[in-house]
Amino acid sequence: MDAPPLEDGGLLVEGNQIAAVGRFTDLWAAHSARLIDLGEVILMPGLINAHCHLEYSSLRHLILTQTTFAKWIQRINASKRNLTDDDYLDATKAGAAELLRHGTTSVVNIEAFPELMVRRPELPLRTWWCYEMLDVRLRHHTEESMHGAMLFFDPSDSELTQFALSPHSPYTASAELYRLCAEAGEALGMLVTTHVAESAEEMQMLRDGSGPLHEFLAGLGRDMSDCGQATPLQHLIEHGGLRPEHLLVHLNELSGDDEALIARWARGKEIHVAHCAKSHQFFQHGPFPYEKLLAANANISLGTDSLASNDKLDLFAEMRCFSEAFPNVSPVEIVEMVTRNPARSLGQEGRLGVFRAGACADAIAISAGDIGLGDVYETILQNKRPIPWMMIAGKIVGP
């Protein structure tokens, strides 16, 4: 993803990094090293899932499409009440195994039960563990409580483990909580990611002060005084809860005012958006504003969301789903949405999502078949087979 496809290509790996990239014959002539010949494959950087909820991996096919987004929330909340801590931990490990089968080597994973962070499994792929924060009923978060939250982030000896903050959404997290997360993320150099403007009901609630989501949350005792004033995006930006470097998940609903606001807020900086194409299709949301976001200088990545709104944790399926919705977007650009683009969102440009000297040695192989170099990216999009070979941080994973 850092140069045009290279026929008969090879990587020289030293430790956990790529030391050189080039034609196999040139590398073999210049270096004495153990040879791994993968045969006729496409060798490419490992895929990066920009948004996932691994702990919901036991909910596949259990929740049908609902008439409203609010009813889906009620259904998933009911399902969660039947699960134990061990169920969530087992689901996390099973979800990670499914990601690996489909070529994902890095994942941004939202952890809805922070108390499980102390029992988190050591996953064999790069994982950003995102502490999800809500204060839908109680809004007494202070600097002291944020400090308490930080205690969940135990230092890790694993280079595969990173931590992040995830205020859930503007309908479940207060402006004050967002502001504290933004300040903590900036001070500690941590990723901050959040759901925002996911559904038309969220737009109705915050901008219009009405709709099914408004009624549902009012019934839970949420203070609704911040509703009927601004769009979800305007709400967060105007209260200082967002930074351009934050990873915004979904951003499906944009008003004309939002587009102008992004330009003023970002001040020429790139903003980062994670789009979950199959989950978007599951909820039957309105068209994803891809062109509008590109015009607003958005760096767009793909994620799978959870198995509560998807049938698989497969970024190849996400790429195909996106391609069906946007047939004019080239396969090259779509493959970048699971490699180079999410690497930039994670502050890992040049380290993940590319093959170059000094990059992390994260690679996957895909059966190439009988193709020419001009068909490489289309072949990647159409891959429906489990990955036969994978390397993460210089170590071969799986068979």
Short mmCIF file of N, CA, C and O in Angstrom, two decimals, residues 255-329:
data_model
loop_
_atom_site.label_atom_id
_atom_site.label_comp_id
_atom_site.label_asym_id
_atom_site.label_seq_id
_atom_site.Cartn_x
_atom_site.Cartn_y
_atom_site.Cartn_z
N SER A 255 -26.12 17.67 8.70
CA SER A 255 -26.91 18.76 8.15
C SER A 255 -25.99 19.67 7.34
O SER A 255 -24.76 19.57 7.42
N GLY A 256 -26.59 20.57 6.57
CA GLY A 256 -25.78 21.54 5.83
C GLY A 256 -24.93 22.38 6.75
O GLY A 256 -23.77 22.71 6.43
N ASP A 257 -25.46 22.73 7.90
CA ASP A 257 -24.70 23.51 8.88
C ASP A 257 -23.50 22.72 9.40
O ASP A 257 -22.45 23.28 9.71
N ASP A 258 -23.67 21.39 9.53
CA ASP A 258 -22.57 20.55 10.00
C ASP A 258 -21.38 20.61 9.06
O ASP A 258 -20.23 20.66 9.50
N GLU A 259 -21.65 20.60 7.76
CA GLU A 259 -20.56 20.62 6.78
C GLU A 259 -19.72 21.89 6.92
O GLU A 259 -18.50 21.84 6.89
N ALA A 260 -20.39 23.01 7.09
CA ALA A 260 -19.66 24.27 7.26
C ALA A 260 -18.94 24.30 8.61
O ALA A 260 -17.82 24.81 8.72
N LEU A 261 -19.58 23.72 9.62
CA LEU A 261 -18.99 23.69 10.96
C LEU A 261 -17.69 22.89 10.97
O LEU A 261 -16.71 23.29 11.61
N ILE A 262 -17.66 21.76 10.26
CA ILE A 262 -16.45 20.93 10.22
C ILE A 262 -15.27 21.74 9.69
O ILE A 262 -14.16 21.68 10.24
N ALA A 263 -15.52 22.51 8.65
CA ALA A 263 -14.43 23.30 8.06
C ALA A 263 -13.88 24.32 9.07
O ALA A 263 -12.66 24.49 9.18
N ARG A 264 -14.77 24.98 9.79
CA ARG A 264 -14.31 25.97 10.79
C ARG A 264 -13.59 25.29 11.95
O ARG A 264 -12.59 25.79 12.46
N TRP A 265 -14.13 24.16 12.37
CA TRP A 265 -13.60 23.46 13.54
C TRP A 265 -12.25 22.81 13.23
O TRP A 265 -11.29 22.94 14.00
N ALA A 266 -12.15 22.12 12.09
CA ALA A 266 -10.93 21.39 11.78
C ALA A 266 -9.79 22.32 11.36
O ALA A 266 -8.62 21.97 11.50
N ARG A 267 -10.12 23.51 10.82
CA ARG A 267 -9.10 24.49 10.41
C ARG A 267 -8.04 23.87 9.51
O ARG A 267 -6.83 24.03 9.73
N GLY A 268 -8.52 23.16 8.50
CA GLY A 268 -7.61 22.57 7.53
C GLY A 268 -7.05 21.22 7.90
O GLY A 268 -6.42 20.56 7.07
N LYS A 269 -7.26 20.79 9.14
CA LYS A 269 -6.78 19.48 9.55
C LYS A 269 -7.70 18.38 9.01
O LYS A 269 -8.88 18.59 8.78
N GLU A 270 -7.14 17.20 8.86
CA GLU A 270 -7.91 16.03 8.47
C GLU A 270 -8.73 15.56 9.66
O GLU A 270 -8.26 15.54 10.80
N ILE A 271 -10.00 15.18 9.43
CA ILE A 271 -10.78 14.54 10.49
C ILE A 271 -10.86 13.06 10.19
O ILE A 271 -10.66 12.62 9.05
N HIS A 272 -11.16 12.26 11.20
CA HIS A 272 -11.10 10.81 11.08
C HIS A 272 -12.46 10.18 11.35
O HIS A 272 -13.08 10.44 12.39
N VAL A 273 -12.92 9.37 10.41
CA VAL A 273 -14.25 8.77 10.48
C VAL A 273 -14.14 7.27 10.25
O VAL A 273 -13.47 6.82 9.32
N ALA A 274 -14.82 6.48 11.09
CA ALA A 274 -14.93 5.04 10.89
C ALA A 274 -16.35 4.72 10.43
O ALA A 274 -17.32 5.05 11.11
N HIS A 275 -16.45 4.07 9.28
CA HIS A 275 -17.75 3.70 8.71
C HIS A 275 -17.89 2.18 8.76
O HIS A 275 -16.98 1.45 8.37
N CYS A 276 -19.03 1.71 9.26
CA CYS A 276 -19.31 0.27 9.35
C CYS A 276 -20.40 -0.06 8.34
O CYS A 276 -21.59 0.08 8.62
N ALA A 277 -19.99 -0.48 7.14
CA ALA A 277 -20.90 -0.58 6.01
C ALA A 277 -22.01 -1.61 6.22
O ALA A 277 -23.18 -1.35 5.93
N LYS A 278 -21.66 -2.79 6.72
CA LYS A 278 -22.69 -3.83 6.89
C LYS A 278 -23.62 -3.52 8.06
O LYS A 278 -24.82 -3.81 8.01
N SER A 279 -23.10 -2.94 9.12
CA SER A 279 -23.96 -2.50 10.22
C SER A 279 -24.90 -1.38 9.75
O SER A 279 -26.08 -1.35 10.10
N HIS A 280 -24.37 -0.48 8.93
CA HIS A 280 -25.17 0.59 8.34
C HIS A 280 -26.33 -0.01 7.55
O HIS A 280 -27.48 0.45 7.64
N GLN A 281 -26.04 -1.05 6.80
CA GLN A 281 -27.06 -1.73 6.01
C GLN A 281 -28.08 -2.43 6.92
O GLN A 281 -29.29 -2.41 6.66
N PHE A 282 -27.61 -3.05 7.99
CA PHE A 282 -28.49 -3.74 8.94
C PHE A 282 -29.54 -2.79 9.52
O PHE A 282 -30.72 -3.11 9.60
N PHE A 283 -29.10 -1.58 9.90
CA PHE A 283 -30.02 -0.62 10.50
C PHE A 283 -30.85 0.15 9.47
O PHE A 283 -31.75 0.91 9.84
N GLN A 284 -30.52 -0.04 8.20
CA GLN A 284 -31.22 0.66 7.12
C GLN A 284 -31.16 2.18 7.31
O GLN A 284 -32.15 2.90 7.12
N HIS A 285 -29.97 2.65 7.69
CA HIS A 285 -29.76 4.09 7.80
C HIS A 285 -29.86 4.73 6.42
O HIS A 285 -29.74 4.05 5.39
N GLY A 286 -30.03 6.04 6.40
CA GLY A 286 -29.99 6.76 5.14
C GLY A 286 -28.62 6.68 4.52
O GLY A 286 -27.66 6.19 5.14
N PRO A 287 -28.45 7.14 3.28
CA PRO A 287 -27.15 7.03 2.59
C PRO A 287 -26.02 7.65 3.41
O PRO A 287 -26.15 8.73 3.96
N PHE A 288 -24.91 6.92 3.47
CA PHE A 288 -23.72 7.42 4.15
C PHE A 288 -23.18 8.61 3.36
O PHE A 288 -22.98 8.52 2.15
N PRO A 289 -22.91 9.75 4.02
CA PRO A 289 -22.50 10.97 3.29
C PRO A 289 -21.03 10.97 2.89
O PRO A 289 -20.26 11.86 3.24
N TYR A 290 -20.65 9.97 2.11
CA TYR A 290 -19.24 9.77 1.76
C TYR A 290 -18.66 10.98 1.04
O TYR A 290 -17.59 11.49 1.43
N GLU A 291 -19.34 11.45 0.00
CA GLU A 291 -18.80 12.56 -0.78
C GLU A 291 -18.70 13.83 0.07
O GLU A 291 -17.73 14.59 -0.03
N LYS A 292 -19.71 14.07 0.91
CA LYS A 292 -19.68 15.27 1.76
C LYS A 292 -18.52 15.20 2.74
O LYS A 292 -17.86 16.22 3.01
N LEU A 293 -18.26 14.02 3.28
CA LEU A 293 -17.15 13.89 4.21
C LEU A 293 -15.81 14.05 3.52
O LEU A 293 -14.89 14.66 4.07
N LEU A 294 -15.69 13.50 2.32
CA LEU A 294 -14.45 13.71 1.58
C LEU A 294 -14.21 15.19 1.32
O LEU A 294 -13.09 15.69 1.45
N ALA A 295 -15.29 15.90 0.97
CA ALA A 295 -15.17 17.34 0.72
C ALA A 295 -14.78 18.09 1.99
O ALA A 295 -14.18 19.17 1.92
N ALA A 296 -15.10 17.51 3.14
CA ALA A 296 -14.74 18.12 4.43
C ALA A 296 -13.37 17.65 4.92
O ALA A 296 -13.03 17.84 6.10
N ASN A 297 -12.58 17.02 4.03
CA ASN A 297 -11.23 16.56 4.35
C ASN A 297 -11.24 15.44 5.40
O ASN A 297 -10.45 15.44 6.35
N ALA A 298 -12.15 14.48 5.20
CA ALA A 298 -12.24 13.35 6.12
C ALA A 298 -11.39 12.18 5.64
O ALA A 298 -11.34 11.88 4.45
N ASN A 299 -10.72 11.55 6.58
CA ASN A 299 -9.98 10.32 6.36
C ASN A 299 -10.91 9.19 6.79
O ASN A 299 -11.20 9.04 7.98
N ILE A 300 -11.41 8.40 5.84
CA ILE A 300 -12.47 7.43 6.13
C ILE A 300 -11.90 6.02 6.15
O ILE A 300 -11.21 5.58 5.23
N SER A 301 -12.19 5.31 7.25
CA SER A 301 -11.78 3.93 7.44
C SER A 301 -13.01 3.04 7.57
O SER A 301 -14.13 3.54 7.74
N LEU A 302 -12.80 1.74 7.54
CA LEU A 302 -13.90 0.79 7.70
C LEU A 302 -13.73 0.00 8.99
O LEU A 302 -12.61 -0.30 9.42
N GLY A 303 -14.87 -0.34 9.59
CA GLY A 303 -14.91 -1.22 10.76
C GLY A 303 -16.06 -2.18 10.61
O GLY A 303 -16.91 -2.02 9.73
N THR A 304 -16.12 -3.16 11.48
CA THR A 304 -17.19 -4.16 11.40
C THR A 304 -18.34 -3.89 12.35
O THR A 304 -19.41 -4.48 12.20
N ASP A 305 -18.14 -3.00 13.35
CA ASP A 305 -19.08 -2.90 14.45
C ASP A 305 -19.16 -4.26 15.13
O ASP A 305 -18.19 -5.02 15.09
N SER A 306 -20.29 -4.63 15.73
CA SER A 306 -20.35 -5.89 16.49
C SER A 306 -21.24 -6.91 15.79
O SER A 306 -21.97 -6.60 14.85
N LEU A 307 -21.20 -8.13 16.30
CA LEU A 307 -22.07 -9.18 15.76
C LEU A 307 -23.50 -9.04 16.24
O LEU A 307 -24.35 -9.86 15.90
N ALA A 308 -23.81 -7.99 16.98
CA ALA A 308 -25.21 -7.67 17.29
C ALA A 308 -25.86 -6.93 16.13
O ALA A 308 -27.09 -6.80 16.09
N SER A 309 -25.04 -6.42 15.18
CA SER A 309 -25.59 -5.74 14.01
C SER A 309 -24.86 -6.14 12.74
O SER A 309 -24.90 -5.44 11.74
N ASN A 310 -24.20 -7.28 12.77
CA ASN A 310 -23.45 -7.78 11.63
C ASN A 310 -23.45 -9.30 11.72
O ASN A 310 -23.67 -9.86 12.81
N ASP A 311 -23.20 -9.98 10.62
CA ASP A 311 -23.18 -11.44 10.66
C ASP A 311 -21.77 -12.00 10.63
O ASP A 311 -21.59 -13.21 10.72
N LYS A 312 -20.76 -11.14 10.49
CA LYS A 312 -19.38 -11.61 10.49
C LYS A 312 -18.43 -10.46 10.78
O LYS A 312 -18.77 -9.29 10.57
N LEU A 313 -17.25 -10.81 11.29
CA LEU A 313 -16.21 -9.83 11.57
C LEU A 313 -15.16 -9.94 10.47
O LEU A 313 -14.06 -10.43 10.68
N ASP A 314 -15.53 -9.48 9.29
CA ASP A 314 -14.76 -9.72 8.08
C ASP A 314 -14.64 -8.41 7.30
O ASP A 314 -15.61 -7.94 6.70
N LEU A 315 -13.44 -7.84 7.28
CA LEU A 315 -13.24 -6.57 6.57
C LEU A 315 -13.31 -6.73 5.06
O LEU A 315 -13.58 -5.75 4.35
N PHE A 316 -13.08 -7.92 4.54
CA PHE A 316 -13.28 -8.12 3.10
C PHE A 316 -14.76 -7.95 2.76
O PHE A 316 -15.11 -7.34 1.74
N ALA A 317 -15.64 -8.49 3.61
CA ALA A 317 -17.08 -8.31 3.39
C ALA A 317 -17.47 -6.85 3.52
O ALA A 317 -18.34 -6.35 2.79
N GLU A 318 -16.82 -6.12 4.45
CA GLU A 318 -17.10 -4.69 4.59
C GLU A 318 -16.69 -3.93 3.34
O GLU A 318 -17.40 -3.03 2.87
N MET A 319 -15.53 -4.30 2.78
CA MET A 319 -15.08 -3.63 1.56
C MET A 319 -16.06 -3.87 0.41
O MET A 319 -16.38 -2.94 -0.35
N ARG A 320 -16.53 -5.11 0.28
CA ARG A 320 -17.48 -5.40 -0.80
C ARG A 320 -18.79 -4.66 -0.59
O ARG A 320 -19.39 -4.14 -1.55
N CYS A 321 -19.26 -4.60 0.65
CA CYS A 321 -20.51 -3.89 0.95
C CYS A 321 -20.36 -2.41 0.61
O CYS A 321 -21.26 -1.80 0.02
N PHE A 322 -19.22 -1.83 0.97
CA PHE A 322 -18.99 -0.42 0.65
C PHE A 322 -18.93 -0.22 -0.86
O PHE A 322 -19.48 0.75 -1.39
N SER A 323 -18.27 -1.13 -1.55
CA SER A 323 -18.15 -1.02 -3.00
C SER A 323 -19.51 -1.09 -3.69
O SER A 323 -19.75 -0.40 -4.69
N GLU A 324 -20.41 -1.91 -3.17
CA GLU A 324 -21.76 -2.00 -3.74
C GLU A 324 -22.51 -0.68 -3.57
O GLU A 324 -23.27 -0.26 -4.45
N ALA A 325 -22.30 -0.02 -2.43
CA ALA A 325 -22.97 1.26 -2.18
C ALA A 325 -22.34 2.40 -2.95
O ALA A 325 -23.02 3.36 -3.33
N PHE A 326 -21.02 2.30 -3.20
CA PHE A 326 -20.28 3.37 -3.88
C PHE A 326 -19.45 2.77 -5.01
O PHE A 326 -18.22 2.68 -4.91
N PRO A 327 -20.10 2.34 -6.10
CA PRO A 327 -19.38 1.64 -7.18
C PRO A 327 -18.35 2.50 -7.90
O PRO A 327 -17.49 1.96 -8.59
N ASN A 328 -18.42 3.81 -7.75
CA ASN A 328 -17.45 4.69 -8.42
C ASN A 328 -16.15 4.85 -7.64
O ASN A 328 -15.20 5.46 -8.14
N VAL A 329 -16.11 4.35 -6.42
CA VAL A 329 -14.88 4.41 -5.63
C VAL A 329 -13.99 3.24 -6.04
O VAL A 329 -14.43 2.09 -6.08
#
